[in-house]
């Protein structure tokens, strides 16, 4: 599968905790300029796969390559330095710092200091709603606004790729749509994204391709436009 156009390649990985295997032989890839969804129900293993990609846990077997580097043995901060930005579940902003201060936290690495004003402008152009809120405390923002700050902070790392764990979690339907549209803009600006979600309906609308995970195994994948009409998706996930 190794292909120069892929920023991320996960090849036949088994993952687990202790002696319990929870992910079985999963392979997936994300090419440059792609927005790829990884969807599945509660406990299907989505976050476990993200943890392995970002170096928090090690695969039992199989290989993960990020930007041509084999991830095995690299710590999360080393992957961040290589350009992998992980937007964690639950946003994790500093509530008593304002929006701009939260964004600037993303540019803490010495090599990022130079261009950080330009990147701040880029974040405000991707999320125009944030600009007038730049002096507001993050803790006072709505859930959807906080999610945009969390994504913006990841962009401040000047990453080669974004991985996101359930950005729609806890948001009202209106904000879910807003956040999904914002993620689409991020991908269209040239940043590849792996988007993990339970909300398959929304992910199919914005992503280019999608993988469906059940009980730690991939059961389906393909172009999102095709999956929307697939009988399994319509029946099991869209309730049609
Ligand atoms: N730290 C852990 N120790 C032991 N088992 C874990 C741990 N984290 C997750 N698991 C188990 O691994 C399985 C997959 O969990 P995971 O969090 O990857 O699922 P998920 O698809 O992200 O689910 P959700 O949509 O609820 O976030 C579950 O059975 C879970 O109980
Ligand atoms: Mg999860």
PDB file of C-alpha atoms and ligand atoms in Angstrom:
ATOM      1  CA  UNK A   1       0.000   0.000   0.000  1.00  0.00           C
ATOM      2  CA  UNK A   2       2.995   2.325   0.491  1.00  0.00           C
ATOM      3  CA  UNK A   3       2.314   5.363  -1.626  1.00  0.00           C
ATOM      4  CA  UNK A   4       4.046   8.751  -1.709  1.00  0.00           C
ATOM      5  CA  UNK A   5       0.744  10.534  -1.784  1.00  0.00           C
ATOM      6  CA  UNK A   6      -0.316   9.149   1.605  1.00  0.00           C
ATOM      7  CA  UNK A   7       0.385  11.221   4.679  1.00  0.00           C
ATOM      8  CA  UNK A   8      -0.867   8.408   6.933  1.00  0.00           C
ATOM      9  CA  UNK A   9      -0.771   4.641   6.390  1.00  0.00           C
ATOM     10  CA  UNK A  10      -2.070   2.183   8.975  1.00  0.00           C
ATOM     11  CA  UNK A  11      -1.311  -1.364   7.917  1.00  0.00           C
ATOM     12  CA  UNK A  12      -2.936  -4.391   9.459  1.00  0.00           C
ATOM     13  CA  UNK A  13      -2.676  -3.248  13.094  1.00  0.00           C
ATOM     14  CA  UNK A  14      -3.806  -5.152  16.158  1.00  0.00           C
ATOM     15  CA  UNK A  15      -4.279  -3.013  19.271  1.00  0.00           C
ATOM     16  CA  UNK A  16      -5.350  -3.643  22.816  1.00  0.00           C
ATOM     17  CA  UNK A  17      -4.986  -3.007  26.518  1.00  0.00           C
ATOM     18  CA  UNK A  18      -3.351  -5.493  28.857  1.00  0.00           C
ATOM     19  CA  UNK A  19      -4.263  -8.862  27.401  1.00  0.00           C
ATOM     20  CA  UNK A  20      -7.485  -7.639  25.751  1.00  0.00           C
ATOM     21  CA  UNK A  21      -7.302  -7.164  22.000  1.00  0.00           C
ATOM     22  CA  UNK A  22      -9.787  -4.511  20.857  1.00  0.00           C
ATOM     23  CA  UNK A  23      -8.670  -3.672  17.288  1.00  0.00           C
ATOM     24  CA  UNK A  24      -8.169  -6.493  14.793  1.00  0.00           C
ATOM     25  CA  UNK A  25      -6.163  -6.159  11.590  1.00  0.00           C
ATOM     26  CA  UNK A  26      -7.188  -2.616  10.689  1.00  0.00           C
ATOM     27  CA  UNK A  27      -5.690  -0.931   7.603  1.00  0.00           C
ATOM     28  CA  UNK A  28      -6.478   2.588   6.486  1.00  0.00           C
ATOM     29  CA  UNK A  29      -4.807   5.524   4.811  1.00  0.00           C
ATOM     30  CA  UNK A  30      -5.195   9.259   4.339  1.00  0.00           C
ATOM     31  CA  UNK A  31      -3.802  10.967   1.250  1.00  0.00           C
ATOM     32  CA  UNK A  32      -2.714  14.587   1.038  1.00  0.00           C
ATOM     33  CA  UNK A  33      -5.747  16.898   0.623  1.00  0.00           C
ATOM     34  CA  UNK A  34      -8.138  14.237   1.911  1.00  0.00           C
ATOM     35  CA  UNK A  35     -10.791  14.470   4.621  1.00  0.00           C
ATOM     36  CA  UNK A  36     -11.318  10.881   5.750  1.00  0.00           C
ATOM     37  CA  UNK A  37     -13.906   9.693   8.265  1.00  0.00           C
ATOM     38  CA  UNK A  38     -13.515   6.820  10.716  1.00  0.00           C
ATOM     39  CA  UNK A  39     -16.926   6.015  12.135  1.00  0.00           C
ATOM     40  CA  UNK A  40     -18.408   3.388  14.405  1.00  0.00           C
ATOM     41  CA  UNK A  41     -20.465   2.942  17.537  1.00  0.00           C
ATOM     42  CA  UNK A  42     -19.549   3.103  21.209  1.00  0.00           C
ATOM     43  CA  UNK A  43     -16.510   1.042  22.099  1.00  0.00           C
ATOM     44  CA  UNK A  44     -15.787  -0.011  18.508  1.00  0.00           C
ATOM     45  CA  UNK A  45     -12.131   1.029  18.860  1.00  0.00           C
ATOM     46  CA  UNK A  46     -11.987   4.428  17.165  1.00  0.00           C
ATOM     47  CA  UNK A  47     -10.144   6.271  19.922  1.00  0.00           C
ATOM     48  CA  UNK A  48      -7.815   3.301  20.365  1.00  0.00           C
ATOM     49  CA  UNK A  49      -6.753   3.630  16.717  1.00  0.00           C
ATOM     50  CA  UNK A  50      -6.162   7.372  17.190  1.00  0.00           C
ATOM     51  CA  UNK A  51      -4.108   6.699  20.313  1.00  0.00           C
ATOM     52  CA  UNK A  52      -1.869   4.361  18.335  1.00  0.00           C
ATOM     53  CA  UNK A  53      -1.482   6.870  15.491  1.00  0.00           C
ATOM     54  CA  UNK A  54      -0.472   9.626  17.893  1.00  0.00           C
ATOM     55  CA  UNK A  55       1.998   7.441  19.783  1.00  0.00           C
ATOM     56  CA  UNK A  56       0.088   7.063  23.058  1.00  0.00           C
ATOM     57  CA  UNK A  57      -0.075   3.274  22.733  1.00  0.00           C
ATOM     58  CA  UNK A  58       2.015   0.836  20.692  1.00  0.00           C
ATOM     59  CA  UNK A  59       0.566  -1.579  18.118  1.00  0.00           C
ATOM     60  CA  UNK A  60       0.726  -5.282  19.017  1.00  0.00           C
ATOM     61  CA  UNK A  61       1.425  -5.948  15.362  1.00  0.00           C
ATOM     62  CA  UNK A  62       1.256  -4.137  12.047  1.00  0.00           C
ATOM     63  CA  UNK A  63       2.755  -0.828  10.991  1.00  0.00           C
ATOM     64  CA  UNK A  64       1.787   2.823  11.162  1.00  0.00           C
ATOM     65  CA  UNK A  65       3.555   5.303   8.899  1.00  0.00           C
ATOM     66  CA  UNK A  66       3.188   9.049   9.209  1.00  0.00           C
ATOM     67  CA  UNK A  67       4.752  11.156   6.461  1.00  0.00           C
ATOM     68  CA  UNK A  68       6.955   8.205   5.583  1.00  0.00           C
ATOM     69  CA  UNK A  69       8.163   7.671   9.176  1.00  0.00           C
ATOM     70  CA  UNK A  70       7.325   4.461  10.999  1.00  0.00           C
ATOM     71  CA  UNK A  71       5.562   5.578  14.164  1.00  0.00           C
ATOM     72  CA  UNK A  72       6.610   2.635  16.318  1.00  0.00           C
ATOM     73  CA  UNK A  73       8.406   3.790  19.461  1.00  0.00           C
ATOM     74  CA  UNK A  74       7.863   7.514  18.872  1.00  0.00           C
ATOM     75  CA  UNK A  75       6.360   9.493  21.751  1.00  0.00           C
ATOM     76  CA  UNK A  76       3.385  11.815  21.201  1.00  0.00           C
ATOM     77  CA  UNK A  77       5.578  14.944  21.402  1.00  0.00           C
ATOM     78  CA  UNK A  78       7.913  13.519  18.743  1.00  0.00           C
ATOM     79  CA  UNK A  79       4.971  12.899  16.420  1.00  0.00           C
ATOM     80  CA  UNK A  80       3.769  16.447  17.087  1.00  0.00           C
ATOM     81  CA  UNK A  81       7.197  17.698  16.034  1.00  0.00           C
ATOM     82  CA  UNK A  82       6.895  15.640  12.837  1.00  0.00           C
ATOM     83  CA  UNK A  83       3.637  17.458  12.105  1.00  0.00           C
ATOM     84  CA  UNK A  84       0.876  15.296  13.547  1.00  0.00           C
ATOM     85  CA  UNK A  85      -1.711  17.352  15.425  1.00  0.00           C
ATOM     86  CA  UNK A  86      -4.257  15.548  17.597  1.00  0.00           C
ATOM     87  CA  UNK A  87      -7.388  17.480  18.569  1.00  0.00           C
ATOM     88  CA  UNK A  88      -8.369  15.544  21.683  1.00  0.00           C
ATOM     89  CA  UNK A  89     -11.842  14.554  22.742  1.00  0.00           C
ATOM     90  CA  UNK A  90     -13.347  17.130  25.079  1.00  0.00           C
ATOM     91  CA  UNK A  91     -11.396  20.085  23.669  1.00  0.00           C
ATOM     92  CA  UNK A  92      -9.161  20.739  26.706  1.00  0.00           C
ATOM     93  CA  UNK A  93      -8.810  24.504  26.445  1.00  0.00           C
ATOM     94  CA  UNK A  94      -7.552  26.782  29.227  1.00  0.00           C
ATOM     95  CA  UNK A  95     -10.883  28.268  30.418  1.00  0.00           C
ATOM     96  CA  UNK A  96      -9.320  31.293  32.114  1.00  0.00           C
ATOM     97  CA  UNK A  97      -7.227  32.311  29.143  1.00  0.00           C
ATOM     98  CA  UNK A  98      -8.735  34.216  26.249  1.00  0.00           C
ATOM     99  CA  UNK A  99      -9.276  32.800  22.768  1.00  0.00           C
ATOM    100  CA  UNK A 100      -6.110  34.282  21.308  1.00  0.00           C
ATOM    101  CA  UNK A 101      -3.960  33.088  24.215  1.00  0.00           C
ATOM    102  CA  UNK A 102      -5.399  29.597  23.778  1.00  0.00           C
ATOM    103  CA  UNK A 103      -4.563  29.704  20.072  1.00  0.00           C
ATOM    104  CA  UNK A 104      -1.013  30.902  20.741  1.00  0.00           C
ATOM    105  CA  UNK A 105      -0.441  27.912  23.043  1.00  0.00           C
ATOM    106  CA  UNK A 106      -0.424  25.886  19.805  1.00  0.00           C
ATOM    107  CA  UNK A 107       2.730  27.667  18.653  1.00  0.00           C
ATOM    108  CA  UNK A 108       4.842  26.957  21.712  1.00  0.00           C
ATOM    109  CA  UNK A 109       7.600  25.157  19.801  1.00  0.00           C
ATOM    110  CA  UNK A 110      10.616  27.426  19.131  1.00  0.00           C
ATOM    111  CA  UNK A 111      10.561  26.681  15.400  1.00  0.00           C
ATOM    112  CA  UNK A 112       6.948  27.911  15.235  1.00  0.00           C
ATOM    113  CA  UNK A 113       7.506  31.338  16.818  1.00  0.00           C
ATOM    114  CA  UNK A 114       8.478  33.068  13.579  1.00  0.00           C
ATOM    115  CA  UNK A 115       5.306  32.555  11.564  1.00  0.00           C
ATOM    116  CA  UNK A 116       2.809  32.556  14.356  1.00  0.00           C
ATOM    117  CA  UNK A 117       1.129  35.903  13.606  1.00  0.00           C
ATOM    118  CA  UNK A 118       0.496  34.763  10.034  1.00  0.00           C
ATOM    119  CA  UNK A 119      -0.898  31.458  11.287  1.00  0.00           C
ATOM    120  CA  UNK A 120      -3.163  33.304  13.717  1.00  0.00           C
ATOM    121  CA  UNK A 121      -4.587  35.250  10.767  1.00  0.00           C
ATOM    122  CA  UNK A 122      -5.044  31.976   8.892  1.00  0.00           C
ATOM    123  CA  UNK A 123      -7.040  30.535  11.815  1.00  0.00           C
ATOM    124  CA  UNK A 124      -9.238  33.656  11.921  1.00  0.00           C
ATOM    125  CA  UNK A 125      -9.812  33.414   8.177  1.00  0.00           C
ATOM    126  CA  UNK A 126     -10.856  29.742   8.500  1.00  0.00           C
ATOM    127  CA  UNK A 127     -13.059  30.519  11.529  1.00  0.00           C
ATOM    128  CA  UNK A 128     -14.275  34.104  10.998  1.00  0.00           C
ATOM    129  CA  UNK A 129     -16.609  33.771  14.004  1.00  0.00           C
ATOM    130  CA  UNK A 130     -13.592  33.566  16.326  1.00  0.00           C
ATOM    131  CA  UNK A 131     -12.028  36.904  15.408  1.00  0.00           C
ATOM    132  CA  UNK A 132     -14.512  39.108  17.306  1.00  0.00           C
ATOM    133  CA  UNK A 133     -14.188  36.716  20.275  1.00  0.00           C
ATOM    134  CA  UNK A 134     -10.405  36.872  20.474  1.00  0.00           C
ATOM    135  CA  UNK A 135     -10.376  38.609  23.912  1.00  0.00           C
ATOM    136  CA  UNK A 136     -13.141  36.442  25.403  1.00  0.00           C
ATOM    137  CA  UNK A 137     -12.264  33.842  28.035  1.00  0.00           C
ATOM    138  CA  UNK A 138     -12.412  30.400  26.440  1.00  0.00           C
ATOM    139  CA  UNK A 139     -14.548  29.136  29.326  1.00  0.00           C
ATOM    140  CA  UNK A 140     -17.287  31.610  28.395  1.00  0.00           C
ATOM    141  CA  UNK A 141     -17.657  30.352  24.811  1.00  0.00           C
ATOM    142  CA  UNK A 142     -20.317  27.970  23.529  1.00  0.00           C
ATOM    143  CA  UNK A 143     -19.357  24.354  22.920  1.00  0.00           C
ATOM    144  CA  UNK A 144     -19.166  24.880  19.161  1.00  0.00           C
ATOM    145  CA  UNK A 145     -16.970  27.960  19.527  1.00  0.00           C
ATOM    146  CA  UNK A 146     -14.686  26.085  21.927  1.00  0.00           C
ATOM    147  CA  UNK A 147     -14.381  23.270  19.414  1.00  0.00           C
ATOM    148  CA  UNK A 148     -13.280  25.752  16.753  1.00  0.00           C
ATOM    149  CA  UNK A 149     -10.659  27.157  19.138  1.00  0.00           C
ATOM    150  CA  UNK A 150      -9.389  23.609  19.767  1.00  0.00           C
ATOM    151  CA  UNK A 151      -9.079  22.996  16.024  1.00  0.00           C
ATOM    152  CA  UNK A 152      -7.503  26.428  15.539  1.00  0.00           C
ATOM    153  CA  UNK A 153      -4.952  25.680  18.253  1.00  0.00           C
ATOM    154  CA  UNK A 154      -3.987  22.505  16.392  1.00  0.00           C
ATOM    155  CA  UNK A 155      -3.572  24.508  13.172  1.00  0.00           C
ATOM    156  CA  UNK A 156      -1.197  26.851  15.065  1.00  0.00           C
ATOM    157  CA  UNK A 157       1.202  23.881  15.189  1.00  0.00           C
ATOM    158  CA  UNK A 158       1.536  24.221  11.409  1.00  0.00           C
ATOM    159  CA  UNK A 159       0.803  20.506  11.164  1.00  0.00           C
ATOM    160  CA  UNK A 160       1.057  18.134   8.206  1.00  0.00           C
ATOM    161  CA  UNK A 161      -2.131  16.415   9.315  1.00  0.00           C
ATOM    162  CA  UNK A 162      -4.972  16.741  11.835  1.00  0.00           C
ATOM    163  CA  UNK A 163      -6.611  13.886  13.658  1.00  0.00           C
ATOM    164  CA  UNK A 164      -9.803  14.641  15.573  1.00  0.00           C
ATOM    165  CA  UNK A 165     -11.700  12.567  18.087  1.00  0.00           C
ATOM    166  CA  UNK A 166     -15.462  13.248  18.100  1.00  0.00           C
ATOM    167  CA  UNK A 167     -15.484  17.022  17.600  1.00  0.00           C
ATOM    168  CA  UNK A 168     -19.299  16.958  17.488  1.00  0.00           C
ATOM    169  CA  UNK A 169     -19.623  15.411  20.953  1.00  0.00           C
ATOM    170  CA  UNK A 170     -21.981  17.360  23.198  1.00  0.00           C
ATOM    171  CA  UNK A 171     -22.832  19.997  20.588  1.00  0.00           C
ATOM    172  CA  UNK A 172     -26.320  21.015  19.534  1.00  0.00           C
ATOM    173  CA  UNK A 173     -27.300  19.941  15.981  1.00  0.00           C
ATOM    174  CA  UNK A 174     -26.780  23.478  14.687  1.00  0.00           C
ATOM    175  CA  UNK A 175     -23.245  23.635  16.067  1.00  0.00           C
ATOM    176  CA  UNK A 176     -22.469  20.143  14.785  1.00  0.00           C
ATOM    177  CA  UNK A 177     -23.162  21.410  11.265  1.00  0.00           C
ATOM    178  CA  UNK A 178     -21.061  24.531  11.835  1.00  0.00           C
ATOM    179  CA  UNK A 179     -18.111  22.544  13.171  1.00  0.00           C
ATOM    180  CA  UNK A 180     -18.343  20.023  10.322  1.00  0.00           C
ATOM    181  CA  UNK A 181     -18.344  22.841   7.776  1.00  0.00           C
ATOM    182  CA  UNK A 182     -15.319  24.366   9.499  1.00  0.00           C
ATOM    183  CA  UNK A 183     -13.498  21.020   9.329  1.00  0.00           C
ATOM    184  CA  UNK A 184     -14.307  20.828   5.631  1.00  0.00           C
ATOM    185  CA  UNK A 185     -12.786  24.306   5.144  1.00  0.00           C
ATOM    186  CA  UNK A 186      -9.641  23.155   6.956  1.00  0.00           C
ATOM    187  CA  UNK A 187      -9.301  20.204   4.565  1.00  0.00           C
ATOM    188  CA  UNK A 188     -10.015  22.384   1.545  1.00  0.00           C
ATOM    189  CA  UNK A 189      -7.229  24.704   2.688  1.00  0.00           C
ATOM    190  CA  UNK A 190      -4.893  21.747   2.058  1.00  0.00           C
ATOM    191  CA  UNK A 191      -4.603  20.080   5.468  1.00  0.00           C
ATOM    192  CA  UNK A 192      -5.434  16.356   5.491  1.00  0.00           C
ATOM    193  CA  UNK A 193      -7.825  15.317   8.266  1.00  0.00           C
ATOM    194  CA  UNK A 194      -8.752  12.001   9.872  1.00  0.00           C
ATOM    195  CA  UNK A 195     -12.112  12.623  11.520  1.00  0.00           C
ATOM    196  CA  UNK A 196     -13.315  10.132  14.118  1.00  0.00           C
ATOM    197  CA  UNK A 197     -17.012  10.302  14.901  1.00  0.00           C
ATOM    198  CA  UNK A 198     -20.059   8.401  16.067  1.00  0.00           C
ATOM    199  CA  UNK A 199     -22.105  10.874  14.033  1.00  0.00           C
ATOM    200  CA  UNK A 200     -21.879   9.001  10.733  1.00  0.00           C
ATOM    201  CA  UNK A 201     -24.544  11.036   8.977  1.00  0.00           C
ATOM    202  CA  UNK A 202     -22.635  14.296   9.348  1.00  0.00           C
ATOM    203  CA  UNK A 203     -19.292  12.700   8.530  1.00  0.00           C
ATOM    204  CA  UNK A 204     -20.609  11.206   5.288  1.00  0.00           C
ATOM    205  CA  UNK A 205     -21.751  14.676   4.261  1.00  0.00           C
ATOM    206  CA  UNK A 206     -18.354  16.363   4.630  1.00  0.00           C
ATOM    207  CA  UNK A 207     -15.733  13.635   4.099  1.00  0.00           C
ATOM    208  CA  UNK A 208     -14.225  12.373   0.855  1.00  0.00           C
ATOM    209  CA  UNK A 209     -13.929   8.770   2.009  1.00  0.00           C
ATOM    210  CA  UNK A 210     -15.016   6.905   5.080  1.00  0.00           C
ATOM    211  CA  UNK A 211     -14.140   3.744   7.048  1.00  0.00           C
ATOM    212  CA  UNK A 212     -16.757   1.967   9.155  1.00  0.00           C
ATOM    213  CA  UNK A 213     -15.576   0.125  12.264  1.00  0.00           C
ATOM    214  CA  UNK A 214     -17.585  -2.488  14.187  1.00  0.00           C
ATOM    215  CA  UNK A 215     -16.213  -4.309  17.238  1.00  0.00           C
ATOM    216  CA  UNK A 216     -12.631  -3.442  16.325  1.00  0.00           C
ATOM    217  CA  UNK A 217     -12.889  -4.566  12.696  1.00  0.00           C
ATOM    218  CA  UNK A 218     -13.407  -2.558   9.514  1.00  0.00           C
ATOM    219  CA  UNK A 219     -16.618  -3.677   7.872  1.00  0.00           C
ATOM    220  CA  UNK A 220     -16.923  -1.175   5.049  1.00  0.00           C
ATOM    221  CA  UNK A 221     -15.036   1.644   3.374  1.00  0.00           C
ATOM    222  CA  UNK A 222     -15.288   3.746   0.255  1.00  0.00           C
ATOM    223  CA  UNK A 223     -16.154   7.168  -1.140  1.00  0.00           C
ATOM    224  CA  UNK A 224     -18.588   8.841   1.264  1.00  0.00           C
ATOM    225  CA  UNK A 225     -21.034   9.687  -1.510  1.00  0.00           C
ATOM    226  CA  UNK A 226     -21.318   5.961  -2.295  1.00  0.00           C
ATOM    227  CA  UNK A 227     -21.552   4.873   1.341  1.00  0.00           C
ATOM    228  CA  UNK A 228     -24.510   7.183   1.934  1.00  0.00           C
ATOM    229  CA  UNK A 229     -26.604   4.898  -0.266  1.00  0.00           C
ATOM    230  CA  UNK A 230     -25.132   1.583   0.952  1.00  0.00           C
ATOM    231  CA  UNK A 231     -27.763  -0.776   2.405  1.00  0.00           C
ATOM    232  CA  UNK A 232     -25.725  -1.521   5.571  1.00  0.00           C
ATOM    233  CA  UNK A 233     -25.256   2.186   6.289  1.00  0.00           C
ATOM    234  CA  UNK A 234     -28.852   3.060   5.542  1.00  0.00           C
ATOM    235  CA  UNK A 235     -30.139   0.290   7.764  1.00  0.00           C
ATOM    236  CA  UNK A 236     -27.692   0.135  10.657  1.00  0.00           C
ATOM    237  CA  UNK A 237     -26.656   3.786  10.968  1.00  0.00           C
ATOM    238  CA  UNK A 238     -29.140   6.084   9.297  1.00  0.00           C
ATOM    239  CA  UNK A 239     -32.257   4.240  10.441  1.00  0.00           C
ATOM    240  CA  UNK A 240     -33.735   4.171   6.948  1.00  0.00           C
TER     241      UNK A 240
HETATM  242  N1  LIG B   1      -7.460   2.464  28.774  1.00  0.00           N
HETATM  243  C1  LIG B   1      -8.186   1.374  28.516  1.00  0.00           C
HETATM  244  N2  LIG B   1      -7.995   0.210  29.211  1.00  0.00           N
HETATM  245  C2  LIG B   1      -8.717  -0.895  28.931  1.00  0.00           C
HETATM  246  N3  LIG B   1      -9.647  -0.981  27.984  1.00  0.00           N
HETATM  247  C3  LIG B   1      -9.878   0.134  27.262  1.00  0.00           C
HETATM  248  C4  LIG B   1      -9.164   1.356  27.471  1.00  0.00           C
HETATM  249  N4  LIG B   1      -9.608   2.272  26.600  1.00  0.00           N
HETATM  250  C5  LIG B   1     -10.556   1.666  25.864  1.00  0.00           C
HETATM  251  N5  LIG B   1     -10.713   0.384  26.263  1.00  0.00           N
HETATM  252  C6  LIG B   1     -11.647  -0.598  25.657  1.00  0.00           C
HETATM  253  O1  LIG B   1     -11.333  -0.731  24.277  1.00  0.00           O
HETATM  254  C7  LIG B   1     -12.527  -0.816  23.502  1.00  0.00           C
HETATM  255  C8  LIG B   1     -12.511   0.273  22.441  1.00  0.00           C
HETATM  256  O2  LIG B   1     -12.573   1.523  23.093  1.00  0.00           O
HETATM  257  P1  LIG B   1     -12.402   2.908  22.337  1.00  0.00           P
HETATM  258  O3  LIG B   1     -12.353   3.976  23.360  1.00  0.00           O
HETATM  259  O4  LIG B   1     -11.291   2.812  21.377  1.00  0.00           O
HETATM  260  O5  LIG B   1     -13.783   2.968  21.521  1.00  0.00           O
HETATM  261  P2  LIG B   1     -14.430   4.159  20.733  1.00  0.00           P
HETATM  262  O6  LIG B   1     -14.832   3.620  19.398  1.00  0.00           O
HETATM  263  O7  LIG B   1     -13.561   5.351  20.752  1.00  0.00           O
HETATM  264  O8  LIG B   1     -15.761   4.415  21.570  1.00  0.00           O
HETATM  265  P3  LIG B   1     -16.549   5.808  21.873  1.00  0.00           P
HETATM  266  O9  LIG B   1     -17.330   6.121  20.638  1.00  0.00           O
HETATM  267  O10 LIG B   1     -17.436   5.437  23.008  1.00  0.00           O
HETATM  268  O11 LIG B   1     -15.536   6.858  22.193  1.00  0.00           O
HETATM  269  C9  LIG B   1     -13.686  -0.728  24.469  1.00  0.00           C
HETATM  270  O12 LIG B   1     -14.125  -2.022  24.746  1.00  0.00           O
HETATM  271  C10 LIG B   1     -13.071  -0.096  25.710  1.00  0.00           C
HETATM  272  O13 LIG B   1     -13.723  -0.520  26.858  1.00  0.00           O
HETATM  273 MG1  LIG B   2     -13.772   7.250  21.504  1.00  0.00          MG
END
